[in-house]
PDB file of C-alpha atoms in Angstrom:
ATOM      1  CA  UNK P   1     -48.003  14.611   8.487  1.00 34.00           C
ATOM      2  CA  UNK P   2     -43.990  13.624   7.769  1.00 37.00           C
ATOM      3  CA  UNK P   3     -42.584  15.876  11.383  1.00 39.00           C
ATOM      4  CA  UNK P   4     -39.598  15.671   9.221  1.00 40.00           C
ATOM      5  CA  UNK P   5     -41.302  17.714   6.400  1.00 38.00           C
ATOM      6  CA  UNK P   6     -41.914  20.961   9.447  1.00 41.00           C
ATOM      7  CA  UNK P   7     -39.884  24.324   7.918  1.00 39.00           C
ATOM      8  CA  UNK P   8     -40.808  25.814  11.446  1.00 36.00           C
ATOM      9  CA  UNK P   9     -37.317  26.421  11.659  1.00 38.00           C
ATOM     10  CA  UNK P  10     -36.080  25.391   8.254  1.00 45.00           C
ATOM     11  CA  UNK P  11     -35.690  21.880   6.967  1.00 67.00           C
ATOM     12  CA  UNK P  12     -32.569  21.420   8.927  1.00 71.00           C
ATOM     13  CA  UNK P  13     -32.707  19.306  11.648  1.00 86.00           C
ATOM     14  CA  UNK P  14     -36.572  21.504  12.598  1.00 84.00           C
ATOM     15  CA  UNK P  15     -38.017  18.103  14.765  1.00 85.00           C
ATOM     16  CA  UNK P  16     -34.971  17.238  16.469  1.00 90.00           C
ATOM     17  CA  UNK P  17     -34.868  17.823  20.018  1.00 91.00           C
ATOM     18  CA  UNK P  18     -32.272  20.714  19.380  1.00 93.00           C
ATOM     19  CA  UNK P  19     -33.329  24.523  21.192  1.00 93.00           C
ATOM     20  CA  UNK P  20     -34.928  26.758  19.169  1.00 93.00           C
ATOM     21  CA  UNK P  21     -31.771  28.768  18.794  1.00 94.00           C
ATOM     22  CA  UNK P  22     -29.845  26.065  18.320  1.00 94.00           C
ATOM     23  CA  UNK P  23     -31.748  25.275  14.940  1.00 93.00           C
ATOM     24  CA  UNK P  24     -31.295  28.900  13.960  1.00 93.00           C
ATOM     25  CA  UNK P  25     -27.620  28.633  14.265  1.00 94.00           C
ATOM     26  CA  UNK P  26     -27.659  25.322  11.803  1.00 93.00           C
ATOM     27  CA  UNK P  27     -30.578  26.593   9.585  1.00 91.00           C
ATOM     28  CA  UNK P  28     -28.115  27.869   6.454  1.00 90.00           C
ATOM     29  CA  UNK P  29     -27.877  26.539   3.345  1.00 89.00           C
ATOM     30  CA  UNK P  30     -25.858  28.075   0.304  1.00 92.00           C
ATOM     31  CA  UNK P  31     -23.563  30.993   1.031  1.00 95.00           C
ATOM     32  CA  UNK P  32     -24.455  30.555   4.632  1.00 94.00           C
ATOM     33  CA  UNK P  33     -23.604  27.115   5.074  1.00 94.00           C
ATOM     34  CA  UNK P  34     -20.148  27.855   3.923  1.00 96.00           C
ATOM     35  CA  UNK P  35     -19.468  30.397   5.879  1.00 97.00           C
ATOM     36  CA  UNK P  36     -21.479  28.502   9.219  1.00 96.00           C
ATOM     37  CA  UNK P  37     -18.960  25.739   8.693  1.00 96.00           C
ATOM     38  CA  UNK P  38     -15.804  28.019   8.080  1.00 97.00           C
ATOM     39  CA  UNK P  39     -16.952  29.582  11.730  1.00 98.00           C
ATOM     40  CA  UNK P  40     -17.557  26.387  13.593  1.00 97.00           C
ATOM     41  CA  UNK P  41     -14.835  24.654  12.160  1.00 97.00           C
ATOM     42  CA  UNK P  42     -12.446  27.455  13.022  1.00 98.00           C
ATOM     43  CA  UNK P  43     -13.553  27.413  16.626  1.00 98.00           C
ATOM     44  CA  UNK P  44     -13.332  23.831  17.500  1.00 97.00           C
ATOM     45  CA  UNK P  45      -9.477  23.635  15.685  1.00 98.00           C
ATOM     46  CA  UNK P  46      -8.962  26.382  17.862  1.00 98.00           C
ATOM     47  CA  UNK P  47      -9.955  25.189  20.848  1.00 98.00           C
ATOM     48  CA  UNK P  48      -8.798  22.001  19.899  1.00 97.00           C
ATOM     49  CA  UNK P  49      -5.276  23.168  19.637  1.00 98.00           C
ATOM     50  CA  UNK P  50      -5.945  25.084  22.838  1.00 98.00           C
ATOM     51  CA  UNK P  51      -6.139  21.706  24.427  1.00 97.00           C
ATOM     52  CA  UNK P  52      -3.390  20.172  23.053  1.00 95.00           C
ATOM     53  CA  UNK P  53      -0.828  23.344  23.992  1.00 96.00           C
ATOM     54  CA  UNK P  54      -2.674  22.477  28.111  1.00 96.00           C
ATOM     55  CA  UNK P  55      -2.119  19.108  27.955  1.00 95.00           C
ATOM     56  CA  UNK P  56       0.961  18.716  27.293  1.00 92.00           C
ATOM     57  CA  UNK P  57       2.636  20.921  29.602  1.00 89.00           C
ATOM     58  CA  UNK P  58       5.273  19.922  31.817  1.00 85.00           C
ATOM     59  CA  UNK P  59       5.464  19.478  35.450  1.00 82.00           C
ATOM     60  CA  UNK P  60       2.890  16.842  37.896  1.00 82.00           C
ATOM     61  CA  UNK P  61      -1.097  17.537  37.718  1.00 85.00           C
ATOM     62  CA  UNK P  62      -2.455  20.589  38.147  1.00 91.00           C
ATOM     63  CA  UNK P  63      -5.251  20.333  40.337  1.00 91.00           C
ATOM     64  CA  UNK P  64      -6.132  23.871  41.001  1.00 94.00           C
ATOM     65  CA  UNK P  65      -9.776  24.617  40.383  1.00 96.00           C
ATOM     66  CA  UNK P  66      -8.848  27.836  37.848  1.00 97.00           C
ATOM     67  CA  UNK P  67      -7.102  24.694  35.793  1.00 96.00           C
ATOM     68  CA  UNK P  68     -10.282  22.447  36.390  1.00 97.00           C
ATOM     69  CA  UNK P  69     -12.528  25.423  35.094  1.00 97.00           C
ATOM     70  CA  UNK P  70      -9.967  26.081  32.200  1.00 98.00           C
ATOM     71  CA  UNK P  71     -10.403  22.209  30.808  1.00 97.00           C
ATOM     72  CA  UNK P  72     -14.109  22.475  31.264  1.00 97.00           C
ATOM     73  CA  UNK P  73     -14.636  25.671  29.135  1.00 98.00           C
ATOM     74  CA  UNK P  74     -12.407  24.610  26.309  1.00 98.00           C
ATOM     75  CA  UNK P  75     -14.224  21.202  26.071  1.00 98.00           C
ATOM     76  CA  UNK P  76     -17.343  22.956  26.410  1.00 98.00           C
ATOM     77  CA  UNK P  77     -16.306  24.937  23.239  1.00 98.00           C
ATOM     78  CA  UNK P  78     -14.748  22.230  21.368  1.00 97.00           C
ATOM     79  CA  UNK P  79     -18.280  20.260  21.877  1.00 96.00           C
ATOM     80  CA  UNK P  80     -21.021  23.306  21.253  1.00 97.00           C
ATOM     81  CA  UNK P  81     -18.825  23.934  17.869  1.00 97.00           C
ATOM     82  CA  UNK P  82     -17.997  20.433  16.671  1.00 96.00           C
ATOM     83  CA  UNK P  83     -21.859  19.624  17.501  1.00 95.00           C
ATOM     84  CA  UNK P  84     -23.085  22.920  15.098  1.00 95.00           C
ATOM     85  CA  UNK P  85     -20.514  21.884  12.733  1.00 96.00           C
ATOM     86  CA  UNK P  86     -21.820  18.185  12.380  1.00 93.00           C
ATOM     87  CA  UNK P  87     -25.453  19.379  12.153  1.00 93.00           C
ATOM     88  CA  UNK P  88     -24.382  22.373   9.333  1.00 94.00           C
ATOM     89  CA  UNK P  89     -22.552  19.881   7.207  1.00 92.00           C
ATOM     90  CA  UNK P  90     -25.237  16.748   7.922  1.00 86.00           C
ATOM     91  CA  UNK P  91     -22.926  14.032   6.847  1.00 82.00           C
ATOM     92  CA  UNK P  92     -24.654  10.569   7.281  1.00 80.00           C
ATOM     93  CA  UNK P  93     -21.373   8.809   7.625  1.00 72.00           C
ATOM     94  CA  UNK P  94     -22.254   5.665   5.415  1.00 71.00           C
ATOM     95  CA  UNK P  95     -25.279   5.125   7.477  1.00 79.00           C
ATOM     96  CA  UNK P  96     -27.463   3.036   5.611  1.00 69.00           C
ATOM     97  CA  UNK P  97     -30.673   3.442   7.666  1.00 79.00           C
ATOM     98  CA  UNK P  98     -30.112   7.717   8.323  1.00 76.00           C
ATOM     99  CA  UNK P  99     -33.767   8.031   7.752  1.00 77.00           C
ATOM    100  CA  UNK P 100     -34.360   5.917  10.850  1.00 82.00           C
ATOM    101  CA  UNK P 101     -36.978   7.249  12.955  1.00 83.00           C
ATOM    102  CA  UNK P 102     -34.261   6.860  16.253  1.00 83.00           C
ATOM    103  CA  UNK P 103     -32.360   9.966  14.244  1.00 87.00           C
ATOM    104  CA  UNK P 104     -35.344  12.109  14.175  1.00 85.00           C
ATOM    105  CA  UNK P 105     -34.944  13.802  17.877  1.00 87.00           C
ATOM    106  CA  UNK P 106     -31.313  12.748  18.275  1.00 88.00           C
ATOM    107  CA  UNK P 107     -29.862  13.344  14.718  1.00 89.00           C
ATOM    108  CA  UNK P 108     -26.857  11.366  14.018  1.00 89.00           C
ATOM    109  CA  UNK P 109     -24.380  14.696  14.455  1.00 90.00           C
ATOM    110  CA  UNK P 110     -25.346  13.957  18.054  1.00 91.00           C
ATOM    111  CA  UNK P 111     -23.622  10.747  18.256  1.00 91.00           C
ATOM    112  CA  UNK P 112     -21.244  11.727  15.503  1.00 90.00           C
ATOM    113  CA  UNK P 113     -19.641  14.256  17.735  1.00 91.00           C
ATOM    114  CA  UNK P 114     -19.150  12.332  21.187  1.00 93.00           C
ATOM    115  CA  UNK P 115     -18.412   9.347  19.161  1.00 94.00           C
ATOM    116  CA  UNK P 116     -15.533  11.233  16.947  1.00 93.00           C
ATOM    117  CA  UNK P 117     -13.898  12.441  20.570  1.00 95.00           C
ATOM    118  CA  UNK P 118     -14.197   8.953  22.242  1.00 96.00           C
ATOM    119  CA  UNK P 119     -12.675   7.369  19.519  1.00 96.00           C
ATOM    120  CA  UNK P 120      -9.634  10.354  19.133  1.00 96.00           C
ATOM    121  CA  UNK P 121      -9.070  11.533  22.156  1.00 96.00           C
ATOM    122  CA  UNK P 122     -10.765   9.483  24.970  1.00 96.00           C
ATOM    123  CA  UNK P 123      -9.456   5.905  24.327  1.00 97.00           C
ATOM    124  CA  UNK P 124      -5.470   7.181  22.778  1.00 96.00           C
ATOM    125  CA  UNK P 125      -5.876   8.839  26.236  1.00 95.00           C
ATOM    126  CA  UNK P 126      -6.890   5.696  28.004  1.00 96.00           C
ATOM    127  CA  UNK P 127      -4.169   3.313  26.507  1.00 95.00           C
ATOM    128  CA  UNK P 128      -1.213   6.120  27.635  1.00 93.00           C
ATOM    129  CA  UNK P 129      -2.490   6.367  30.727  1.00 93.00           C
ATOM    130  CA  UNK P 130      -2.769   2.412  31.200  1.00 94.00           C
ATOM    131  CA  UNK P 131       0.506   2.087  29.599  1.00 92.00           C
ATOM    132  CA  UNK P 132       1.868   4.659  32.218  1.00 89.00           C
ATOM    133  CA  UNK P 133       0.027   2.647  35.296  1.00 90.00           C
ATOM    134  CA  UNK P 134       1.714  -0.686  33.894  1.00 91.00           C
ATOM    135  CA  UNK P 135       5.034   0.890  33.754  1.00 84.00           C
ATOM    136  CA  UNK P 136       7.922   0.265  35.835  1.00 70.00           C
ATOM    137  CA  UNK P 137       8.719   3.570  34.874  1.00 65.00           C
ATOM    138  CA  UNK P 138       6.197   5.610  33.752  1.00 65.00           C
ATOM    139  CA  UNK P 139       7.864   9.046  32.249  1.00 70.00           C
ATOM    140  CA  UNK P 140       5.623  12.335  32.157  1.00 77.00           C
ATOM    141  CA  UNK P 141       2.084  12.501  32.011  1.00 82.00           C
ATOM    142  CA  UNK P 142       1.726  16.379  31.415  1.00 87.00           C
ATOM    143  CA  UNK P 143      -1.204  16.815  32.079  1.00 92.00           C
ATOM    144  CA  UNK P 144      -3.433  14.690  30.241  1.00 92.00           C
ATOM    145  CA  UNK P 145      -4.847  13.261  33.722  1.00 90.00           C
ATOM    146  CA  UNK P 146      -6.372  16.767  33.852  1.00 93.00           C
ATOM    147  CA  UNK P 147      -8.052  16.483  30.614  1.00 95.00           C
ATOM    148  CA  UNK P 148      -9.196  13.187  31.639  1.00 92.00           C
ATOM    149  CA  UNK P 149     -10.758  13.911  34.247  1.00 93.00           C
ATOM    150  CA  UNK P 150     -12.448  17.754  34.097  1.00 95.00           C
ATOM    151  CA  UNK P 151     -13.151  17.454  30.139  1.00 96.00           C
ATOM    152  CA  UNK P 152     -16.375  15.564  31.083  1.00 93.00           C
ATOM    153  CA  UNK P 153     -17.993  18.490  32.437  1.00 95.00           C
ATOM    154  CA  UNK P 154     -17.742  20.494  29.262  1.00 95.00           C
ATOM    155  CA  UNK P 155     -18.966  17.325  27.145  1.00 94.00           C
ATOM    156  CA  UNK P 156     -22.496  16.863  29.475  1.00 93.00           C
ATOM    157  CA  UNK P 157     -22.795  21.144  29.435  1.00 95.00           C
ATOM    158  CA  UNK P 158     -22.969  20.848  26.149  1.00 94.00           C
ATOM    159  CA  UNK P 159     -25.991  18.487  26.127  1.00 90.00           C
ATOM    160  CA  UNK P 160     -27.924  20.496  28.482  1.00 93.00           C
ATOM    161  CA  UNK P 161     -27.488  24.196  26.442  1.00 94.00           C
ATOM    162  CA  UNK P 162     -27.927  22.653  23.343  1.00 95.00           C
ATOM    163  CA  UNK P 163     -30.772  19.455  23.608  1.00 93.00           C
ATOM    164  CA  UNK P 164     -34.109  19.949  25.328  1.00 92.00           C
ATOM    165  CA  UNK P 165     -33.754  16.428  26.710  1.00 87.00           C
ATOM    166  CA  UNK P 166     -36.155  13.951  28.962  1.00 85.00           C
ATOM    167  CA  UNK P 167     -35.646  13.997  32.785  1.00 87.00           C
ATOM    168  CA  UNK P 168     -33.850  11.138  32.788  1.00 80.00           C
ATOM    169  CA  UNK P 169     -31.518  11.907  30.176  1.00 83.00           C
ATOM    170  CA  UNK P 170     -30.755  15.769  31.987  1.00 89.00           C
ATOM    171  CA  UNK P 171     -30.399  13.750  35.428  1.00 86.00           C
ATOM    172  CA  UNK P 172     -27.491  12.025  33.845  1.00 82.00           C
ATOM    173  CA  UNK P 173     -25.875  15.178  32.617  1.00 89.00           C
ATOM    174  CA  UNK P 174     -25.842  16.751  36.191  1.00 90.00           C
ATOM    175  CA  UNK P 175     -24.808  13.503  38.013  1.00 86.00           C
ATOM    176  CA  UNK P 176     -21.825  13.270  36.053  1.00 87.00           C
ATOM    177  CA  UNK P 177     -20.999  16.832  35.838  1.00 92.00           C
ATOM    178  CA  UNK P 178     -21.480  16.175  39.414  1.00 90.00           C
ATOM    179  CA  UNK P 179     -18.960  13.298  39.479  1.00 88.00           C
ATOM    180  CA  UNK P 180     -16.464  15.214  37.968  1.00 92.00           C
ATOM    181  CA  UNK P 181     -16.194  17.865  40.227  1.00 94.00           C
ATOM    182  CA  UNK P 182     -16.759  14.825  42.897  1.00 91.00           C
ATOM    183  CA  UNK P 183     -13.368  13.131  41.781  1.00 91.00           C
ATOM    184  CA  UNK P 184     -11.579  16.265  40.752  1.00 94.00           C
ATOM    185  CA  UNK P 185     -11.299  17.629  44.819  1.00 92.00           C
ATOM    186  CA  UNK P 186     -11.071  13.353  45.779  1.00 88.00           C
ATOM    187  CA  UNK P 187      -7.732  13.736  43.981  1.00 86.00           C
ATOM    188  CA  UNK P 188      -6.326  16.770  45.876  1.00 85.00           C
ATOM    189  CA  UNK P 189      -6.276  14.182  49.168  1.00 82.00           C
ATOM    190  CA  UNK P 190      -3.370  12.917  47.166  1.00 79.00           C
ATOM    191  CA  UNK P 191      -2.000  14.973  45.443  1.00 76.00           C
ATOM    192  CA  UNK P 192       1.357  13.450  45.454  1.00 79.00           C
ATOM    193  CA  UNK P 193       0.507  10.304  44.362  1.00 85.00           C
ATOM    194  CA  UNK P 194       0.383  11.034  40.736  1.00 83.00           C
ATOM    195  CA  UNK P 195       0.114   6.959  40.350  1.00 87.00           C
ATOM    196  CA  UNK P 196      -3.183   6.937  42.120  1.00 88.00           C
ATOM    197  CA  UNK P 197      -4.084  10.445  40.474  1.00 89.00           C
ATOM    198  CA  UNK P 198      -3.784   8.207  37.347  1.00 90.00           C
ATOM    199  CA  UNK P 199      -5.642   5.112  37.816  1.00 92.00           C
ATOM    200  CA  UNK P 200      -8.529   8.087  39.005  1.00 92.00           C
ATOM    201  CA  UNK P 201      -8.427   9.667  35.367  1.00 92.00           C
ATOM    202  CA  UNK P 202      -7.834   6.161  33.962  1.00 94.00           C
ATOM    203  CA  UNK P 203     -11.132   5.228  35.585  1.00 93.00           C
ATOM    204  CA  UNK P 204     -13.159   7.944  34.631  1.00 92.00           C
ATOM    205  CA  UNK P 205     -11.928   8.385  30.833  1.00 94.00           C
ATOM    206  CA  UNK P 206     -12.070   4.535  29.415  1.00 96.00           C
ATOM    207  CA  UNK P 207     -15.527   4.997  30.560  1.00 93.00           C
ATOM    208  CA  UNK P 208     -16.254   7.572  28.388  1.00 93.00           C
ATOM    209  CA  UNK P 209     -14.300   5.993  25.805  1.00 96.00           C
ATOM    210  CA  UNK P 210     -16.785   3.272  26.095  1.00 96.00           C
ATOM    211  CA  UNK P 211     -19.475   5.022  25.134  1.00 93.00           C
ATOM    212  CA  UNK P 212     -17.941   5.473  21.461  1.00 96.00           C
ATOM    213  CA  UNK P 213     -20.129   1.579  21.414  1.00 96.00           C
ATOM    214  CA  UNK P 214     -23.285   3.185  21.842  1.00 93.00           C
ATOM    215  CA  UNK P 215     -22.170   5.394  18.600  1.00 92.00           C
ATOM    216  CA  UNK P 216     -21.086   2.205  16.926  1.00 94.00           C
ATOM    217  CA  UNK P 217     -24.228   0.756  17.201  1.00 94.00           C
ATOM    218  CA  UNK P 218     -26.767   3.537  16.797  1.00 91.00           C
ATOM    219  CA  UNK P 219     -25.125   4.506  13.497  1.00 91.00           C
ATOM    220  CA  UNK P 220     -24.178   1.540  11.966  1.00 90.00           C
ATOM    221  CA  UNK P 221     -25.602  -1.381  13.781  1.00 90.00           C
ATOM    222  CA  UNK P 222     -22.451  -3.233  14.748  1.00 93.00           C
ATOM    223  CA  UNK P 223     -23.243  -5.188  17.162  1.00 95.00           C
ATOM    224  CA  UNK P 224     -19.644  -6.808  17.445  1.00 96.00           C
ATOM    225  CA  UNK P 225     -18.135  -3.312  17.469  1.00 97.00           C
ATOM    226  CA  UNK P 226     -20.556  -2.582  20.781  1.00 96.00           C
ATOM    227  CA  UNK P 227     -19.873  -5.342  22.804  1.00 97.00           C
ATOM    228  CA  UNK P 228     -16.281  -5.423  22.499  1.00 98.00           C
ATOM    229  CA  UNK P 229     -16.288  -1.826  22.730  1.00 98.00           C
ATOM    230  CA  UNK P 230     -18.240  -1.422  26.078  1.00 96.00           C
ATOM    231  CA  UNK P 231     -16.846  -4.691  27.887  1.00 97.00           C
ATOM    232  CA  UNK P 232     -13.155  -3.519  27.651  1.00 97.00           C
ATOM    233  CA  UNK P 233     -14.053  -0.135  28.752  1.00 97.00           C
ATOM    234  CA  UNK P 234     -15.817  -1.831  32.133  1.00 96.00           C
ATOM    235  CA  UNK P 235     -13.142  -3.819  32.323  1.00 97.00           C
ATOM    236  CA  UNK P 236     -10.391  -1.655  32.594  1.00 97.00           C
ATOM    237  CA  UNK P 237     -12.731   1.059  34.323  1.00 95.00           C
ATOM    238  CA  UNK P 238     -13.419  -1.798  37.414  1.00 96.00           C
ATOM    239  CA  UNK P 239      -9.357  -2.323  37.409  1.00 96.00           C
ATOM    240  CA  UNK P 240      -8.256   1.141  37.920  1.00 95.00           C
ATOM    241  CA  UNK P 241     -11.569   2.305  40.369  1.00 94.00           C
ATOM    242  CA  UNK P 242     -10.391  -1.371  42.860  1.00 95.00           C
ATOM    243  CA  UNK P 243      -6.421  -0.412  42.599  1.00 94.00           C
ATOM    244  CA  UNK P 244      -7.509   3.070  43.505  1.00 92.00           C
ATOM    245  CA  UNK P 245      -9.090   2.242  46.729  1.00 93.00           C
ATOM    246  CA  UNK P 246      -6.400  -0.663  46.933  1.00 94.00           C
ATOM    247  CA  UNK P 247      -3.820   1.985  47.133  1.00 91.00           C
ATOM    248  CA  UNK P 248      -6.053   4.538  48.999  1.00 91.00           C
ATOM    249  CA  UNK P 249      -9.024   2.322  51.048  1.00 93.00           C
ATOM    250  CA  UNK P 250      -9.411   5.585  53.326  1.00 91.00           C
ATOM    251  CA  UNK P 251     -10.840   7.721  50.915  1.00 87.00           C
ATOM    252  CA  UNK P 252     -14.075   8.375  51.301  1.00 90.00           C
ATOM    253  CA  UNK P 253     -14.704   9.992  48.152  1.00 88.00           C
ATOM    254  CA  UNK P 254     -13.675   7.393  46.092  1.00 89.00           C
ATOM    255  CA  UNK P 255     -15.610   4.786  47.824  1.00 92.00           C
ATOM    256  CA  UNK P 256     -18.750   7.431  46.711  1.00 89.00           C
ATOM    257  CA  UNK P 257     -17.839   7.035  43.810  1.00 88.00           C
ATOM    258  CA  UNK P 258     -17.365   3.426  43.399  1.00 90.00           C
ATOM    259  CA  UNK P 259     -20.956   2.789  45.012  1.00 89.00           C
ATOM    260  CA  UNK P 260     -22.413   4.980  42.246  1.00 86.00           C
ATOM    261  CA  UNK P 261     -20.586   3.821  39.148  1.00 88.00           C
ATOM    262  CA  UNK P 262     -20.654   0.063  39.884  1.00 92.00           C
ATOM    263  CA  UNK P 263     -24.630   0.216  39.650  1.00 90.00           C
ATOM    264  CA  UNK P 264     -23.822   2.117  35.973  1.00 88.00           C
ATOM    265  CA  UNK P 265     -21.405  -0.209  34.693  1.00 93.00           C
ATOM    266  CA  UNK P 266     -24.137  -2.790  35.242  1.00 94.00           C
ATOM    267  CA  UNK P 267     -26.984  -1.084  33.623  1.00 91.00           C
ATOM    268  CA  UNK P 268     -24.584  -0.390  30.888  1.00 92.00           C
ATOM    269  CA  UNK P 269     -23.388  -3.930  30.305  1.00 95.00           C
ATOM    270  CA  UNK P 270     -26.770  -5.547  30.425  1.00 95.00           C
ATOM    271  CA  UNK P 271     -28.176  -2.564  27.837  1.00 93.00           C
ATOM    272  CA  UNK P 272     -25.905  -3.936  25.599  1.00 95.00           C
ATOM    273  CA  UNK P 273     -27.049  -7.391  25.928  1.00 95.00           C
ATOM    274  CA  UNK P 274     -30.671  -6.357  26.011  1.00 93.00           C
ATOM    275  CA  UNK P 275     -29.924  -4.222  22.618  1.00 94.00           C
ATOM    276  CA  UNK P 276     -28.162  -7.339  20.466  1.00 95.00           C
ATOM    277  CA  UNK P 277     -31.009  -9.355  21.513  1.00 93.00           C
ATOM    278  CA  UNK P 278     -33.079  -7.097  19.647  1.00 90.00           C
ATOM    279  CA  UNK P 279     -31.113  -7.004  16.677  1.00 89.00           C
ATOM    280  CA  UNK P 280     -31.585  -3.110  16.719  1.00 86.00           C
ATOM    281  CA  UNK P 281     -31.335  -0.100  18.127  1.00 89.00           C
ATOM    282  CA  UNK P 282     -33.967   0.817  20.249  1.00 79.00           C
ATOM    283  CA  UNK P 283     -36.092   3.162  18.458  1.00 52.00           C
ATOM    284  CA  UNK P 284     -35.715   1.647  15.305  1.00 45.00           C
ATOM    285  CA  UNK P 285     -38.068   1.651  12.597  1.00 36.00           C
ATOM    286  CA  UNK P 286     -39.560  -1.748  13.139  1.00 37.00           C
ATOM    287  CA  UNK P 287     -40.936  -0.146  16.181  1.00 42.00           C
ATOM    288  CA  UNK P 288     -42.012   2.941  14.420  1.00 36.00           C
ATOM    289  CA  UNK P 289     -43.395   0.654  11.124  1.00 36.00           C
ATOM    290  CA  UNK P 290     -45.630  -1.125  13.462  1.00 41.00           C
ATOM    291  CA  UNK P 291     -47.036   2.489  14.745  1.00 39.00           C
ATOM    292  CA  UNK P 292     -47.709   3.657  11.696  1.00 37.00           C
ATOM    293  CA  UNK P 293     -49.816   0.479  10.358  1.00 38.00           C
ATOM    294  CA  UNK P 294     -52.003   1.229  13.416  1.00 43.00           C
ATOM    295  CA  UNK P 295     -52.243   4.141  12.868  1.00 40.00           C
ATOM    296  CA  UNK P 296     -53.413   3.821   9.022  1.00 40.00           C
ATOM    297  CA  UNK P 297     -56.314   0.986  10.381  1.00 44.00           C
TER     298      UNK P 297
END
């Protein structure tokens, strides 16, 4: 039997890895739909401009843990809402392979989303703060180091309350939840260095940023796109993590930190490798074609 044929939950999205209730919330069609994607729409501009107001306020970074928690829970909103949005309005972006078995647990709203904030917020967020670290003199930052840095947590909570992933994948979640707090109190050591403050959010967002390759490619294949994508986001990640503990080499934290992301980078960089080599994204229907012609034998 086609899983993808299961009404269990309604046609939308009813094999995907998605909760239970998180199906019923993107079940609608009709009347429903319209008014599903009026609601999550409405919720994610809200919190979006939430964030902006926050971000931009005056004065050096805030780096009290009511402001950490703040960031979190408005990224945690914009991500639950803009993820139910994608999945309610099921846009296959000019993907020419949607029907791709890879999209059946992890439908492409779930790298539509991440990749849509990597590629607007995470890496325009990245250059400034690279431009400000380059800078003879700098100017404000508001406090878009903030967002840099505590917005992660919201983006992996929203993976664990929404997909019923593997192990592995909910490990990664919690580790860099984890890191996130991790480098949030590392930064109050120094909390008038706003330079070093930077190269810490620097570090930690173009990483994320990076991650917009993995879109690239699981969507639409490019492996061009990837490479170049990833690479300069290790790059500039390994720059600002070494002038960190340049500028600070007594900070414990940081070298924590260091010794667990360097490993990551690595996996990272030789996934990508290991991925073009294929030709396609693991999971992809040549995999799946070969299953199914032993399983009609």
């Amino acid at each position: 039997m086609d899983r993808r044929s299961d009404d269990s939950y309604g046609k939308r999205h009813a094999n995907s890895n998605l909760w239970p209730f998180a199906k019923a919330l993107v079940n609608f069609e009709g009347a429903g739909r319209v008014v599903a994607i009026g609601v999550y729409g409405a919720v994610a501009a809200a919190a979006i401009a939430a964030v902006r107001t926050d971000m931009f306020r005056d004065g050096p970074h805030d780096d009290s843990w009511e402001h950490y928690a703040y960031i979190a829970w408005l990224w945690f909103v914009i991500n639950i809402s803009l993820a139910l949005l994608g999945a309610v309005v099921d846009t296959h972006l000019f993907c020419s392979d949607a029907s791709a078995p890879r999209f059946d647990k992890f439908p492409i709203f779930a790298w539509q989303a991440p990749a849509a904030q990597q590629a607007f917020f995470f890496w325009p967020v990245s250059a400034f703060i690279l431009s400000r670290v380059l800078s003879d003199n700098p100017g404000p930052l508001y406090q878009v180091m903030s967002h840099g840095l505590a917005s992660h947590f919201g983006m992996q909570a929203r993976e664990l309350v929404l997909f019923n992933s593997d192990m592995m994948m909910t490990l990664h979640h919690v580790v860099t939840m984890a890191l996130s707090v991790l480098v949030w109190y590392g930064d109050q050591a120094f909390k008038d260095d706003q330079h070093a403050i930077a190269l810490t959010a620097l570090s930690i967002s173009v990483m994320e940023a990076g991650s917009l390759g993995f879109g690239v490619w699981n969507i639409w294949s490019n492996g061009t796109a990837f490479l170049a994508i990833m690479t300069t986001s290790h790059i500039v990640s390994c720059y600002a993590g070494f002038s960190l503990l340049y500028r600070h080499p007594d900070n414990a934290i940081f070298w924590v930190v260091m010794v667990l992301t360097m490993p990551l980078i690595y996996m990272r960089q030789t996934t990508i490798f290991k991925e073009l080599k294929k030709g396609s994204p693991s999971g992809d229907r040549s995999k799946q074609r070969e299953a199914s012609v032993e399983k009609s034998k």
